Amino acid sequence: MRKALIVVCLLLSLPALPTLAAEGPPPFHLIFRQENVVKDEVKTSANVMINVINRSGSDAQDILVSIPMQNPYLPNDVPVFFGTIPDGRQSEVLQIATLANDIIAAAEPEEKLVWRIEYTNQAGERTSVDVKGENGF
C-alpha cells in the first residue's frame, strides 16, 4: 500500500501533459509555381502563379494572401488580393516579382514556406489562417 501511495504522489507531482486538440484539414489549400524566371547579376524576376482552393465550408470574402516572412516570392507588405472564393471553388492569381539576388539567397527554402490567408467568413468576421503552400501544379 505504501508503494502505491508513493507512485500516486509521484504521478501527481508531474506536470500535466498538454492535450492535443483534434485538428481537421486546413480551410484552404494553396499551390504556387514560378514561371518565366529571368536572373541577372543583381536581380531575379519571375511570374508567381498562386492558386487558392477554398475548403472552409462556406464562402470566403475579401481574401488576401501573403507570406509573413522575408521571401523571394511576394513582398511582405503587399498581399495579393483574391476577392471572394465560394466554398469548394478555387481562384488563381498571377503576381510578378522582381527581387535582389541577396534577398533570394537568404530566404527560406520553398518547401518551408508558410502562407497567410486573411478572409471574411460567412459570419462577417475577419480572420486569418496560416497554411503550408505546395510548390507546383
C-alpha positions as semicolon CSV with decimal commas, in nm:
position;residue;x (nm);y (nm);z (nm)
1;M;0,000;0,000;0,000
2;R;0,286;0,233;0,082
3;K;0,442;0,177;-0,265
4;A;0,109;0,256;-0,433
5;L;0,081;0,579;-0,234
6;I;0,435;0,682;-0,334
7;V;0,358;0,612;-0,702
8;V;0,036;0,816;-0,684
9;C;0,220;1,106;-0,517
10;L;0,492;1,095;-0,781
11;L;0,236;1,096;-1,062
12;L;0,054;1,391;-0,907
13;S;0,378;1,586;-0,884
14;L;0,449;1,555;-1,258
15;P;0,344;1,848;-1,476
16;A;0,031;1,789;-1,678
17;L;0,086;1,690;-2,038
18;P;-0,072;1,922;-2,293
19;T;-0,389;1,795;-2,451
20;L;-0,363;1,771;-2,827
21;A;-0,662;1,928;-2,996
22;A;-0,804;1,733;-3,285
23;E;-0,737;1,936;-3,595
24;G;-0,926;1,892;-3,915
25;P;-0,795;1,968;-4,261
26;P;-0,693;2,331;-4,321
27;P;-0,972;2,553;-4,458
28;F;-0,764;2,645;-4,764
29;H;-0,518;2,469;-4,992
30;L;-0,255;2,685;-5,162
31;I;-0,044;2,585;-5,462
32;F;0,221;2,810;-5,619
33;R;0,472;2,793;-5,901
34;Q;0,728;3,020;-6,062
35;E;0,731;3,079;-6,436
36;N;0,949;3,279;-6,673
37;V;1,235;3,319;-6,426
38;V;1,497;3,569;-6,551
39;K;1,811;3,618;-6,345
40;D;2,095;3,863;-6,399
41;E;2,388;3,964;-6,176
42;V;2,176;4,184;-5,948
43;K;1,813;4,072;-5,955
44;T;1,576;3,790;-6,039
45;S;1,233;3,840;-6,196
46;A;0,960;3,578;-6,216
47;N;0,588;3,530;-6,255
48;V;0,443;3,362;-5,947
49;M;0,114;3,178;-6,006
50;I;-0,085;3,135;-5,683
51;N;-0,385;2,904;-5,670
52;V;-0,611;2,905;-5,360
53;I;-0,876;2,637;-5,305
54;N;-1,149;2,717;-5,050
55;R;-1,226;2,415;-4,829
56;S;-1,362;2,617;-4,537
57;G;-1,724;2,501;-4,561
58;S;-1,854;2,846;-4,659
59;D;-1,781;3,130;-4,897
60;A;-1,470;3,334;-4,809
61;Q;-1,471;3,704;-4,898
62;D;-1,201;3,967;-4,938
63;I;-0,921;3,711;-4,941
64;L;-0,567;3,846;-4,903
65;V;-0,267;3,614;-4,939
66;S;0,082;3,695;-4,811
67;I;0,394;3,527;-4,679
68;P;0,462;3,656;-4,326
69;M;0,843;3,632;-4,352
70;Q;1,120;3,757;-4,583
71;N;1,080;3,563;-4,906
72;P;1,164;3,575;-5,277
73;Y;0,803;3,543;-5,391
74;L;0,594;3,828;-5,251
75;P;0,698;4,148;-5,077
76;N;0,574;4,119;-4,716
77;D;0,384;4,445;-4,718
78;V;0,195;4,377;-5,043
79;P;-0,061;4,097;-5,000
80;V;-0,222;3,951;-5,312
81;F;-0,598;4,015;-5,337
82;F;-0,820;3,724;-5,444
83;G;-1,166;3,868;-5,373
84;T;-1,436;3,609;-5,296
85;I;-1,392;3,235;-5,344
86;P;-1,709;3,026;-5,296
87;D;-1,683;2,710;-5,088
88;G;-1,530;2,424;-5,286
89;R;-1,405;2,654;-5,563
90;Q;-1,062;2,791;-5,647
91;S;-0,906;3,105;-5,784
92;E;-0,568;3,172;-5,943
93;V;-0,371;3,498;-5,949
94;L;-0,051;3,592;-6,128
95;Q;0,194;3,802;-5,923
96;I;0,506;3,950;-6,085
97;A;0,807;3,957;-5,853
98;T;1,146;4,122;-5,901
99;L;1,386;4,099;-5,609
100;A;1,753;4,138;-5,537
101;N;1,954;3,815;-5,553
102;D;2,087;3,858;-5,198
103;I;1,730;3,855;-5,062
104;I;1,658;3,537;-5,255
105;A;1,975;3,369;-5,124
106;A;1,877;3,444;-4,762
107;A;1,516;3,326;-4,797
108;E;1,353;3,013;-4,658
109;P;1,353;2,716;-4,896
110;E;1,030;2,679;-5,092
111;E;0,925;2,362;-4,911
112;K;0,924;2,551;-4,578
113;L;0,712;2,846;-4,690
114;V;0,405;2,922;-4,483
115;W;0,140;3,142;-4,644
116;R;-0,108;3,359;-4,452
117;I;-0,463;3,375;-4,585
118;E;-0,680;3,653;-4,440
119;Y;-1,050;3,650;-4,519
120;T;-1,400;3,742;-4,404
121;N;-1,602;3,432;-4,311
122;Q;-1,975;3,374;-4,351
123;A;-2,045;3,528;-4,008
124;G;-1,877;3,852;-4,123
125;E;-1,571;3,803;-3,901
126;R;-1,226;3,890;-4,030
127;T;-0,985;3,604;-3,961
128;S;-0,660;3,459;-4,085
129;V;-0,507;3,115;-4,117
130;D;-0,152;3,005;-4,194
131;V;-0,116;2,718;-4,443
132;K;0,182;2,542;-4,592
133;G;0,200;2,608;-4,964
134;E;0,254;2,333;-5,215
135;N;0,504;2,402;-5,493
136;G;0,389;2,330;-5,847
137;F;0,065;2,230;-6,017
